[in-house]
Tab-separated table of C-alpha atoms in Angstrom:
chain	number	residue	atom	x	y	z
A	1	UNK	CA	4.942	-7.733	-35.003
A	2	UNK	CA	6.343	-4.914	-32.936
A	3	UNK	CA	2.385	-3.630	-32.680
A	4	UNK	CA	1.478	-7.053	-31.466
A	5	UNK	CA	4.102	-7.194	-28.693
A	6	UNK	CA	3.489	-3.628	-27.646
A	7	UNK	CA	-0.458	-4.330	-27.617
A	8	UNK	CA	0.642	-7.621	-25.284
A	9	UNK	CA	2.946	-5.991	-23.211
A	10	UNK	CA	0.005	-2.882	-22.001
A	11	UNK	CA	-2.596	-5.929	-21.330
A	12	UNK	CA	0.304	-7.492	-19.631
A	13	UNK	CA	2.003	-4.375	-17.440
A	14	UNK	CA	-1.048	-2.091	-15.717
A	15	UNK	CA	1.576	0.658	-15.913
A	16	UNK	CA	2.330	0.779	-19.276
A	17	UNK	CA	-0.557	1.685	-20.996
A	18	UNK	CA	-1.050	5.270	-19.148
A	19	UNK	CA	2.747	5.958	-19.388
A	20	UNK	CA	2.536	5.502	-23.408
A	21	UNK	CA	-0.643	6.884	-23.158
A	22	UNK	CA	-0.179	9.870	-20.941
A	23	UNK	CA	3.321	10.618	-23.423
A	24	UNK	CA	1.259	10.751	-26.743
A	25	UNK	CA	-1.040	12.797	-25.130
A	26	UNK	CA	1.594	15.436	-24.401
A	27	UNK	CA	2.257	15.631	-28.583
A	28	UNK	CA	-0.435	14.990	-30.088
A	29	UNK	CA	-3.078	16.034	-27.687
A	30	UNK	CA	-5.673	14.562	-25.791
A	31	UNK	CA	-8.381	14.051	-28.693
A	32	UNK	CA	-5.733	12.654	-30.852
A	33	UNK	CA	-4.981	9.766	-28.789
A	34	UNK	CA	-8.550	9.330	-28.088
A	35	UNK	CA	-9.408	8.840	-31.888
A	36	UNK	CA	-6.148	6.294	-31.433
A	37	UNK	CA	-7.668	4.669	-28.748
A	38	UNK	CA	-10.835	4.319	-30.490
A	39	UNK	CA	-10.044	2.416	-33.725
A	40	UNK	CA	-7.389	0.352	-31.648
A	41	UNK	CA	-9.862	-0.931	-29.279
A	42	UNK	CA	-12.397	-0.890	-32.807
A	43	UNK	CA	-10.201	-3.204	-34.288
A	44	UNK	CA	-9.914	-5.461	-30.925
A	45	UNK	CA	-13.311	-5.759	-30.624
A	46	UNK	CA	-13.815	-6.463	-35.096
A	47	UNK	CA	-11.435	-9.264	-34.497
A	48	UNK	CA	-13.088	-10.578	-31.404
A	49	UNK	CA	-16.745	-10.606	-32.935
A	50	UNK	CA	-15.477	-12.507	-36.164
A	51	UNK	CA	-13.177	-14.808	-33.994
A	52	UNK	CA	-15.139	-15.261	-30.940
A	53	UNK	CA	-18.197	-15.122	-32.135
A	54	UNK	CA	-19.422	-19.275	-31.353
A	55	UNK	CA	-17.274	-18.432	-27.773
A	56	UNK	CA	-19.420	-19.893	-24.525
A	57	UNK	CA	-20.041	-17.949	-21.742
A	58	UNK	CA	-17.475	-18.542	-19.196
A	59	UNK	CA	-17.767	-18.621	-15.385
A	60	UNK	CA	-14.963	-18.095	-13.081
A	61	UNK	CA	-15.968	-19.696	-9.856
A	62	UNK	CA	-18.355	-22.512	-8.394
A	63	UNK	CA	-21.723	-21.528	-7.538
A	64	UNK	CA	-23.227	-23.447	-5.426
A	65	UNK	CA	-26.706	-25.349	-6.587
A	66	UNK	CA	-28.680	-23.382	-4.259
A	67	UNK	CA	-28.190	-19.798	-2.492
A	68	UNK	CA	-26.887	-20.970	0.923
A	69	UNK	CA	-28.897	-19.289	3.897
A	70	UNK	CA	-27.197	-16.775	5.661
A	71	UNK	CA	-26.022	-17.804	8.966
A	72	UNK	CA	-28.543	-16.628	12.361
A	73	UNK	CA	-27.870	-13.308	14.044
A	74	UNK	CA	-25.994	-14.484	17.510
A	75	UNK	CA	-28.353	-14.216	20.040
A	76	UNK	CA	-28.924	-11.693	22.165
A	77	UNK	CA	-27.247	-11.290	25.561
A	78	UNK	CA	-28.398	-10.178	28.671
A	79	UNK	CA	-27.521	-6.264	28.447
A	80	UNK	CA	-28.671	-3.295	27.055
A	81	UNK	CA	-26.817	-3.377	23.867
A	82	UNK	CA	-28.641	-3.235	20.511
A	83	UNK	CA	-29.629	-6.604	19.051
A	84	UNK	CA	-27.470	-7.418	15.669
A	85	UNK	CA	-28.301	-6.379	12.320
A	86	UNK	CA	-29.932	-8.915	10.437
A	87	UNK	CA	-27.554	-11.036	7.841
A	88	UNK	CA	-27.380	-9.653	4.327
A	89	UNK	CA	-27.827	-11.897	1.737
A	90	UNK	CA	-29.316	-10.610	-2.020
A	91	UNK	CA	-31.464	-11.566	-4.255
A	92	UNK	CA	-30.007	-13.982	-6.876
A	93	UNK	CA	-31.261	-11.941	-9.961
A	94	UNK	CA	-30.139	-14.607	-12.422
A	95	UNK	CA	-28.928	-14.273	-16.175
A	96	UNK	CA	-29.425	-11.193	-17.757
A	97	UNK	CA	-30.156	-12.687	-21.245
A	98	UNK	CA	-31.570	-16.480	-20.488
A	99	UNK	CA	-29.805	-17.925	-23.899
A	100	UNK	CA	-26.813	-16.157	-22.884
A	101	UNK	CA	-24.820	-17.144	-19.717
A	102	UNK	CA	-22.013	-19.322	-17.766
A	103	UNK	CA	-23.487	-21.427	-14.887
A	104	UNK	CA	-24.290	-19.077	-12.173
A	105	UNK	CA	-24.319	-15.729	-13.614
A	106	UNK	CA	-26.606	-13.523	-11.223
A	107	UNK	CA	-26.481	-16.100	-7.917
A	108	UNK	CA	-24.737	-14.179	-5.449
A	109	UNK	CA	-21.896	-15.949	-3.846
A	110	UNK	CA	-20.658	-14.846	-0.658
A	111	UNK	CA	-16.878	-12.730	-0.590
A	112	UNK	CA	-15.198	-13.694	3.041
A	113	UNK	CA	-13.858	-10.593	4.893
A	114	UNK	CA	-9.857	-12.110	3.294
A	115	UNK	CA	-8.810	-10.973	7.224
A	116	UNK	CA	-11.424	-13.152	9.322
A	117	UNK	CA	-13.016	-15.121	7.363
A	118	UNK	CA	-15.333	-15.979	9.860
A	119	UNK	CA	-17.279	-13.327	10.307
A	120	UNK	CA	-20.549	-12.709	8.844
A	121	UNK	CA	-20.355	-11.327	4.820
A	122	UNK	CA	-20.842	-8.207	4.120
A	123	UNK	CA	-20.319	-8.762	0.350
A	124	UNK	CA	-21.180	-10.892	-2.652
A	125	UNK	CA	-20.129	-11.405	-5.826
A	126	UNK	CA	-21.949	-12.652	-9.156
A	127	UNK	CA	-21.407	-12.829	-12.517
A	128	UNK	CA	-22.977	-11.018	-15.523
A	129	UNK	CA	-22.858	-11.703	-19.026
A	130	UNK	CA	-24.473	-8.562	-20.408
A	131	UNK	CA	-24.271	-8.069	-23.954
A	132	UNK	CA	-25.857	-10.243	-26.513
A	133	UNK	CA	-23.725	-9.787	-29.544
A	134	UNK	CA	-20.473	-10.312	-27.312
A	135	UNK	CA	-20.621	-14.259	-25.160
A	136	UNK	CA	-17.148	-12.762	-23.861
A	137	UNK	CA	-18.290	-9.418	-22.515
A	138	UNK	CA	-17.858	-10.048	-18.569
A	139	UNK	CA	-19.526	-7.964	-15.699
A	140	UNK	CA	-18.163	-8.898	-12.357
A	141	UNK	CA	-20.438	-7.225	-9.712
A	142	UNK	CA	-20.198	-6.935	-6.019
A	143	UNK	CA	-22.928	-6.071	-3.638
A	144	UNK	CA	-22.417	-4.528	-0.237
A	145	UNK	CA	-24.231	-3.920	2.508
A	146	UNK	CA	-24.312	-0.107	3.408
A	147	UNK	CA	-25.660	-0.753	6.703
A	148	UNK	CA	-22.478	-2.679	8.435
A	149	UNK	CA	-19.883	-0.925	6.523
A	150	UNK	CA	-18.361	2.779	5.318
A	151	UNK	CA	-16.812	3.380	2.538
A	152	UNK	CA	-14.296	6.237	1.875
A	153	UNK	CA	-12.711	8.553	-0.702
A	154	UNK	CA	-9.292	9.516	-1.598
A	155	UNK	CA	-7.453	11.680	-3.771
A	156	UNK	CA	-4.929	9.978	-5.898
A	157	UNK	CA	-1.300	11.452	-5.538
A	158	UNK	CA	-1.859	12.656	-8.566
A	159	UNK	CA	-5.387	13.005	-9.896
A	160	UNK	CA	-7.703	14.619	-10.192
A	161	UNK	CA	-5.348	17.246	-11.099
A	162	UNK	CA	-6.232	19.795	-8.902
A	163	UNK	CA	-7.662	23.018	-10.612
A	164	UNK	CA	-8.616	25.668	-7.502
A	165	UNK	CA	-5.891	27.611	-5.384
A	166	UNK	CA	-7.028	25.347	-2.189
A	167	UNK	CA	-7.111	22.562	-4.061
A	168	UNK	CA	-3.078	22.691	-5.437
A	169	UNK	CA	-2.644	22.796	-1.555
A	170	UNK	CA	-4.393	20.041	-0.567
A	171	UNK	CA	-1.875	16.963	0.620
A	172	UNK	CA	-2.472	13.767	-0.927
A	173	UNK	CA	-1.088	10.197	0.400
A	174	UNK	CA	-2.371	8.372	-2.659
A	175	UNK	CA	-2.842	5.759	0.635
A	176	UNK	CA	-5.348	4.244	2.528
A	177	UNK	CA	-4.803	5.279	6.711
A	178	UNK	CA	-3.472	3.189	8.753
A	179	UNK	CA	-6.072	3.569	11.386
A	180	UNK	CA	-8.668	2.227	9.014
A	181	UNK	CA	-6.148	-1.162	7.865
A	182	UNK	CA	-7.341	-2.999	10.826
A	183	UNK	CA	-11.160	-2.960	9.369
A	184	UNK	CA	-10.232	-3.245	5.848
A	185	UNK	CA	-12.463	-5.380	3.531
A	186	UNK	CA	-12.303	-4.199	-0.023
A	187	UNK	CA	-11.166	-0.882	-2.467
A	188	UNK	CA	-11.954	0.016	-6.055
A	189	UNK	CA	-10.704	2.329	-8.377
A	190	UNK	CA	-12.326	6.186	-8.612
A	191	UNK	CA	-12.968	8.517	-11.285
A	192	UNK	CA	-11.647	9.981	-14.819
A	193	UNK	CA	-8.611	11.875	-14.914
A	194	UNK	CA	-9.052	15.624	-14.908
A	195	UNK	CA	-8.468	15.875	-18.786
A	196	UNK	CA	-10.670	13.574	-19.281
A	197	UNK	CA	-14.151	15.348	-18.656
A	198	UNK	CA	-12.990	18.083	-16.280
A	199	UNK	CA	-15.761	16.271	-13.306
A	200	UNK	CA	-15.013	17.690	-9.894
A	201	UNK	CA	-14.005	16.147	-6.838
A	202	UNK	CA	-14.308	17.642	-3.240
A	203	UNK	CA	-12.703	16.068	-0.431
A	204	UNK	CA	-11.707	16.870	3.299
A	205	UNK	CA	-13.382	20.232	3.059
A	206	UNK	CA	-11.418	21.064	0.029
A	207	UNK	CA	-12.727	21.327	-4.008
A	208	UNK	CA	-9.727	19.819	-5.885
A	209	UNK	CA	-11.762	20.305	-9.196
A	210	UNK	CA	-14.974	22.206	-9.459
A	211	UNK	CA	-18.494	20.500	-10.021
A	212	UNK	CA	-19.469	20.081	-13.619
A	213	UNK	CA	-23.253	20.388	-14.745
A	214	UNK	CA	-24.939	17.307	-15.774
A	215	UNK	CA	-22.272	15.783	-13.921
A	216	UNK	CA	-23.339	12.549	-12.432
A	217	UNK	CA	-21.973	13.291	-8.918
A	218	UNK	CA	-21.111	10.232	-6.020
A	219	UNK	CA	-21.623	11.670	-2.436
A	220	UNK	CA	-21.479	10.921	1.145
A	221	UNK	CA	-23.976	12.983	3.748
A	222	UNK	CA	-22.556	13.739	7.017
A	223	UNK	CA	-24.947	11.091	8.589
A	224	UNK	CA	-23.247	8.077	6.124
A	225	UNK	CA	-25.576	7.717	3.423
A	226	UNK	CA	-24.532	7.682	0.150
A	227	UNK	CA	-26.491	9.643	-3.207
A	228	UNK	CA	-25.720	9.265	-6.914
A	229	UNK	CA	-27.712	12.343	-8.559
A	230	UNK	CA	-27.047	14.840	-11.119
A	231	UNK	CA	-24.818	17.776	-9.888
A	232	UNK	CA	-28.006	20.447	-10.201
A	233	UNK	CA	-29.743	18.341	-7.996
A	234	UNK	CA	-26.930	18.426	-4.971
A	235	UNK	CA	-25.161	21.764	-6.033
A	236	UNK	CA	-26.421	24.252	-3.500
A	237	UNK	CA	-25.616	21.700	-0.748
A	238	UNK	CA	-22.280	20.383	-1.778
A	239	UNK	CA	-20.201	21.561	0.687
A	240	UNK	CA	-21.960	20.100	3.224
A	241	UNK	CA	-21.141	16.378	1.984
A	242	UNK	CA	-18.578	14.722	3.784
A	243	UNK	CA	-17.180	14.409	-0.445
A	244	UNK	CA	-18.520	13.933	-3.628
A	245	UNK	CA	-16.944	12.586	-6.695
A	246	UNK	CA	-18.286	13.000	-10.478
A	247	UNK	CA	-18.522	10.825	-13.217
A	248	UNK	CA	-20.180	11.575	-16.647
A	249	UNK	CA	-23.927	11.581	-16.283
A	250	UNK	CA	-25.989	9.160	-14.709
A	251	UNK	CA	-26.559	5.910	-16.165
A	252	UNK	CA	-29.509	4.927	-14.764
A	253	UNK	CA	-31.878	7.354	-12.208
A	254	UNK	CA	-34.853	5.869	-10.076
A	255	UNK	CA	-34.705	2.880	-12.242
A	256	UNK	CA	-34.804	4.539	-15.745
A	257	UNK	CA	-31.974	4.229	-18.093
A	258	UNK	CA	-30.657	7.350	-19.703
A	259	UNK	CA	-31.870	8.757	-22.623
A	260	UNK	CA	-28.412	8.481	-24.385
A	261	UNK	CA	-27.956	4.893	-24.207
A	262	UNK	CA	-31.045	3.810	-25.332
A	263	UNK	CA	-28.425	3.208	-28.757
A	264	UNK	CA	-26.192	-0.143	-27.182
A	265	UNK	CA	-23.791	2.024	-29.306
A	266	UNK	CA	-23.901	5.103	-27.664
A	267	UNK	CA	-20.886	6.811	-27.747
A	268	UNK	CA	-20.980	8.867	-24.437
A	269	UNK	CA	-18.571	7.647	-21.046
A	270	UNK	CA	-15.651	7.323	-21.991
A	271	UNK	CA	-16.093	6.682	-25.262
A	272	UNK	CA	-15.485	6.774	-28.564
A	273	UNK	CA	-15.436	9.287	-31.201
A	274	UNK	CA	-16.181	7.501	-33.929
A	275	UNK	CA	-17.819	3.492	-34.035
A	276	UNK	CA	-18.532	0.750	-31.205
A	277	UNK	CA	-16.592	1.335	-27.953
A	278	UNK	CA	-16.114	-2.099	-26.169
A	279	UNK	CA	-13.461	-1.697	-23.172
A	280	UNK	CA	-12.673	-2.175	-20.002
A	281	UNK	CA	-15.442	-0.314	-17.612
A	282	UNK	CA	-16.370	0.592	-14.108
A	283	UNK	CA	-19.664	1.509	-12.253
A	284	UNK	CA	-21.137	2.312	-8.826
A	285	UNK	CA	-24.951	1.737	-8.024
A	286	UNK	CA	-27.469	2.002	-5.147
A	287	UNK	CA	-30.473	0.050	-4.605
A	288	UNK	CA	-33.583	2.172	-4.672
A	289	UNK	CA	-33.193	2.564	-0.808
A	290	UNK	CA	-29.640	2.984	-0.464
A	291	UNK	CA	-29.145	-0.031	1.755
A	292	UNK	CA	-27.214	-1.593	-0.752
A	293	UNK	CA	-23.822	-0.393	-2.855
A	294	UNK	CA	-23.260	-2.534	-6.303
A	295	UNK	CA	-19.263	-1.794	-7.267
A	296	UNK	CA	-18.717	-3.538	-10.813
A	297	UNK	CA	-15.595	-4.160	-13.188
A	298	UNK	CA	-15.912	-5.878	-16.321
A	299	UNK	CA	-14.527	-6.644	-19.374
A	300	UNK	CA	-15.350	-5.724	-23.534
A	301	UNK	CA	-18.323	-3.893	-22.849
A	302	UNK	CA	-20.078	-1.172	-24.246
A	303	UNK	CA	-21.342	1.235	-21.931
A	304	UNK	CA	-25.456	-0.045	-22.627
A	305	UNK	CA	-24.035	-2.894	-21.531
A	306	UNK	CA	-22.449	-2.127	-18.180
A	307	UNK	CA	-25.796	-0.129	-17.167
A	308	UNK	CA	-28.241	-2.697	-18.020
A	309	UNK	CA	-26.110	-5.311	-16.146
A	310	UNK	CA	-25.899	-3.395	-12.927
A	311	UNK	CA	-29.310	-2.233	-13.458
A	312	UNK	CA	-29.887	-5.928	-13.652
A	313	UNK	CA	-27.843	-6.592	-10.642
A	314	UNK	CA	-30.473	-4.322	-8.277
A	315	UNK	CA	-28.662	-0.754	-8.819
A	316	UNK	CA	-31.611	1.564	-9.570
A	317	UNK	CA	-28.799	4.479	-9.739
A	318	UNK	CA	-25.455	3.673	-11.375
A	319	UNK	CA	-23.063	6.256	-12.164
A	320	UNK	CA	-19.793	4.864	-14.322
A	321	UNK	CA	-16.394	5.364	-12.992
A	322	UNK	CA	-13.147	5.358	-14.650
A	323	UNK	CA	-12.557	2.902	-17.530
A	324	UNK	CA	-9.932	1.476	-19.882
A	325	UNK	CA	-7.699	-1.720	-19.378
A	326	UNK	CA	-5.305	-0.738	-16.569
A	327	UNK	CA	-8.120	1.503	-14.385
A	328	UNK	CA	-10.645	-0.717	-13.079
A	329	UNK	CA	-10.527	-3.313	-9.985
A	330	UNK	CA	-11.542	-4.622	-7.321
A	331	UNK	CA	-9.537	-5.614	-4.018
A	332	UNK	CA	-9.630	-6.833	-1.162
A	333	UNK	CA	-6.524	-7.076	1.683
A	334	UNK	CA	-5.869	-10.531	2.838
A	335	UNK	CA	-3.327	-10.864	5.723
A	336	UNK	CA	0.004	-13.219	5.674
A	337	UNK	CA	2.319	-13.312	8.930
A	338	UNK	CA	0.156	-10.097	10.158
A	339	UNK	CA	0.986	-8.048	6.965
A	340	UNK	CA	-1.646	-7.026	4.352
A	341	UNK	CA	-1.705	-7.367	1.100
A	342	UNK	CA	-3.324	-6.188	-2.216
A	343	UNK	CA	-4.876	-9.199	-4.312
A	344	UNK	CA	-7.922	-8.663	-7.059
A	345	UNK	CA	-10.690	-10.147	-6.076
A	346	UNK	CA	-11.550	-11.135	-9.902
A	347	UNK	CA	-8.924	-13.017	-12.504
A	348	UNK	CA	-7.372	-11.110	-14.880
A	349	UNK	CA	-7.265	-7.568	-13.162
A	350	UNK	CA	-3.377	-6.911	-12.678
A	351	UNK	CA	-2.697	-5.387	-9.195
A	352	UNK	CA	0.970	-4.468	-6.859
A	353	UNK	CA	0.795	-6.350	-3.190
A	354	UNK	CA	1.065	-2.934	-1.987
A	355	UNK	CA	-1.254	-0.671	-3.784
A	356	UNK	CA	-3.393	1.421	-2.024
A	357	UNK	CA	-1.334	-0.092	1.282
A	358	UNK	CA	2.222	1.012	1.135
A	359	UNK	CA	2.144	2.033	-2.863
A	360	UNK	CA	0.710	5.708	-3.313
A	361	UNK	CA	-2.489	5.746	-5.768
A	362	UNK	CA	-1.702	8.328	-8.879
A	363	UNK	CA	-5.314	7.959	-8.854
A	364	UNK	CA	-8.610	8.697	-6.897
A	365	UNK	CA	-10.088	5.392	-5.638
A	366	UNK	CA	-12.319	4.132	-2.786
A	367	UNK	CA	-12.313	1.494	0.019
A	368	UNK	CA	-14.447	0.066	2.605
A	369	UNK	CA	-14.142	-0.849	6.127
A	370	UNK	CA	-16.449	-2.957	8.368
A	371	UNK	CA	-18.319	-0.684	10.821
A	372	UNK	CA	-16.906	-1.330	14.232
A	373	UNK	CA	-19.733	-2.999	15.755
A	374	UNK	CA	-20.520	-5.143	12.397
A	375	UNK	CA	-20.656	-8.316	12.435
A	376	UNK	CA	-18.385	-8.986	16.143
């Protein structure tokens, strides 16, 4: 019994889990608890496929019958200023397994900016179910359009644990800037912990964690665009990214999947030691011309699973961030009396009104802001 309420309290409290967690790991060691971790979540996922198994698909929001056209770029005025980008709107992509899905998994509904909801969207949601053996393994995916918005890095209070001299001197916030509130639209969570992989991080001119080969490595170029490649391939030019993150490697490259998950029990990212490892995950994709950024969270999938759906999604490179049940989310910052506020944008991801905003990050994450001109 005591099992059972300590196993509701962690899906219950976001905090708990890494505090019991991050305790064992100081006396048993980190491989210890991950052979834990891995027949716990075993055992979840053995009940769920004998209990669950006739479960239907479920969806989480109204889709509408048809993809709603975007609304027309305002016309253009009398002056010299550049005409407005065009509206973004994806492709629905539809289910990823026909005999498999809720009612409009992979139409892409439109996410309001939560702060003026009357400007054009720069992001839409959909719904994924992407593992045939599992009707309750979820993929909740967001796609963004890179041309009307930035997105930025930053180093968690806490981790990654910083491993170079500069990097132990490196001051963290754990925050989002103020100067950047006013154009908020959306964050997500980052990375692994250090322990877990050693993958680097640079950030404000400054390695906090050096890069890792075969690392699949996150960056920003100086001119905004964004890369997902394997650290050999960016290595000589790293410093002169405006920062890169890592993640283990790619998941997907140029539209192929890797090598190591062509077993849907592969036991790489974050995985398990021993048996299937269905959990909480995270990922980050491109489109093949880096117009568009895919951000997903999900739940009781394998990491096959959470590739194929984003590659199914339109992410021809997806690199997986951090995982496990308190990690991953997505937010966005509505406003109430002129204060924001942290909400998930997807049910069941526990969040604090003022993480990120007022509530330092122990972790890396990453948050978007609506270019200046976008959209106004």
């Amino acid at each position: 019994m005591s099992v059972l309420v300590l196993w509701i309290a962690v899906h219950r409290y976001p905090w708990l889990g890494p505090l019991i967690a991050d305790n064992l790991r100081a006396l048993l060691g980190p491989e210890r608890v991950s052979r834990i971790e891995d027949f716990v979540y075993g055992l979840e996922d053995t009940w769920n496929q004998w209990w669950r198994s006739d479960e239907a698909p479920k969806a989480y929001w109204e889709v509408p019958t048809t993809s709603a056209a975007p609304p027309p770029p305002p016309a253009s005025s009398a002056d010299d200023s550049p005409p407005p980008p065009p509206p973004f709107l994806p492709k629905d992509v539809g289910p990823l397994h026909g005999a498999l899905a809720a009612q409009g998994d992979g139409v892409w509904v439109p996410v309001p900016d939560p702060a003026d909801p009357s400007a054009p969207p720069l992001m839409f949601k959909t719904l994924i179910h992407p593992d045939r053996k599992r009707p309750w393994a979820e993929l909740f995916v967001v796609a963004m359009d890179l041309t009307q918005i930035e997105l930025h890095l930053v180093a968690g209070s806490a981790e990654p644990r910083a491993l170079t001299a500069e990097g132990r001197k490196y001051e963290r916030s754990g925050l989002i800037p103020d100067d950047d509130q006013k154009r908020l639209l959306a964050g997500f969570n980052g990375g692994f912990k250090m322990e877990h992989g050693r993958w680097g991080m640079r950030i404000d001119g400054v390695t906090l964690v050096q890069g890792r080969a075969h690392g699949c490595t996150i960056a920003k170029e100086k001119a905004g665009q964004l890369v997902i490649a394997p650290w050999q391939e960016l290595e000589e030019r790293h410093e002169s990214f405006v920062w890169w993150r890592q993640t283990p490697p790619c998941m997907y490259l140029k539209g192929e999947r890797h090598g190591g998950l062509w077993d849907p029990e592969a036991k790489g990212w974050g995985a398990a030691l021993e048996g299937d490892t269905v959990i909480r995950r995270s990922a980050f994709g491109l489109d093949e011309e880096r117009k568009v950024l895919f951000v997903s969270v999900s739940n009781h999938t394998s990491a096959r699973a959470i590739a194929d759906g984003m590659h199914h999604a339109g992410a021809a490179n997806v690199a997986q961030l951090d995982v496990n049940w308190s990690f991953p989310r997505f937010v966005v910052f509505p406003e109430d009396r002129g204060k924001r506020y942290t909400r998930s944008l997807f049910e069941g991801f526990e969040v604090d009104e003022d993480d990120y905003l007022r509530e330092p990050n122990a972790r890396d994450f990453f948050y978007v802001v609506r270019e200046a001109s976008a959209g106004r």
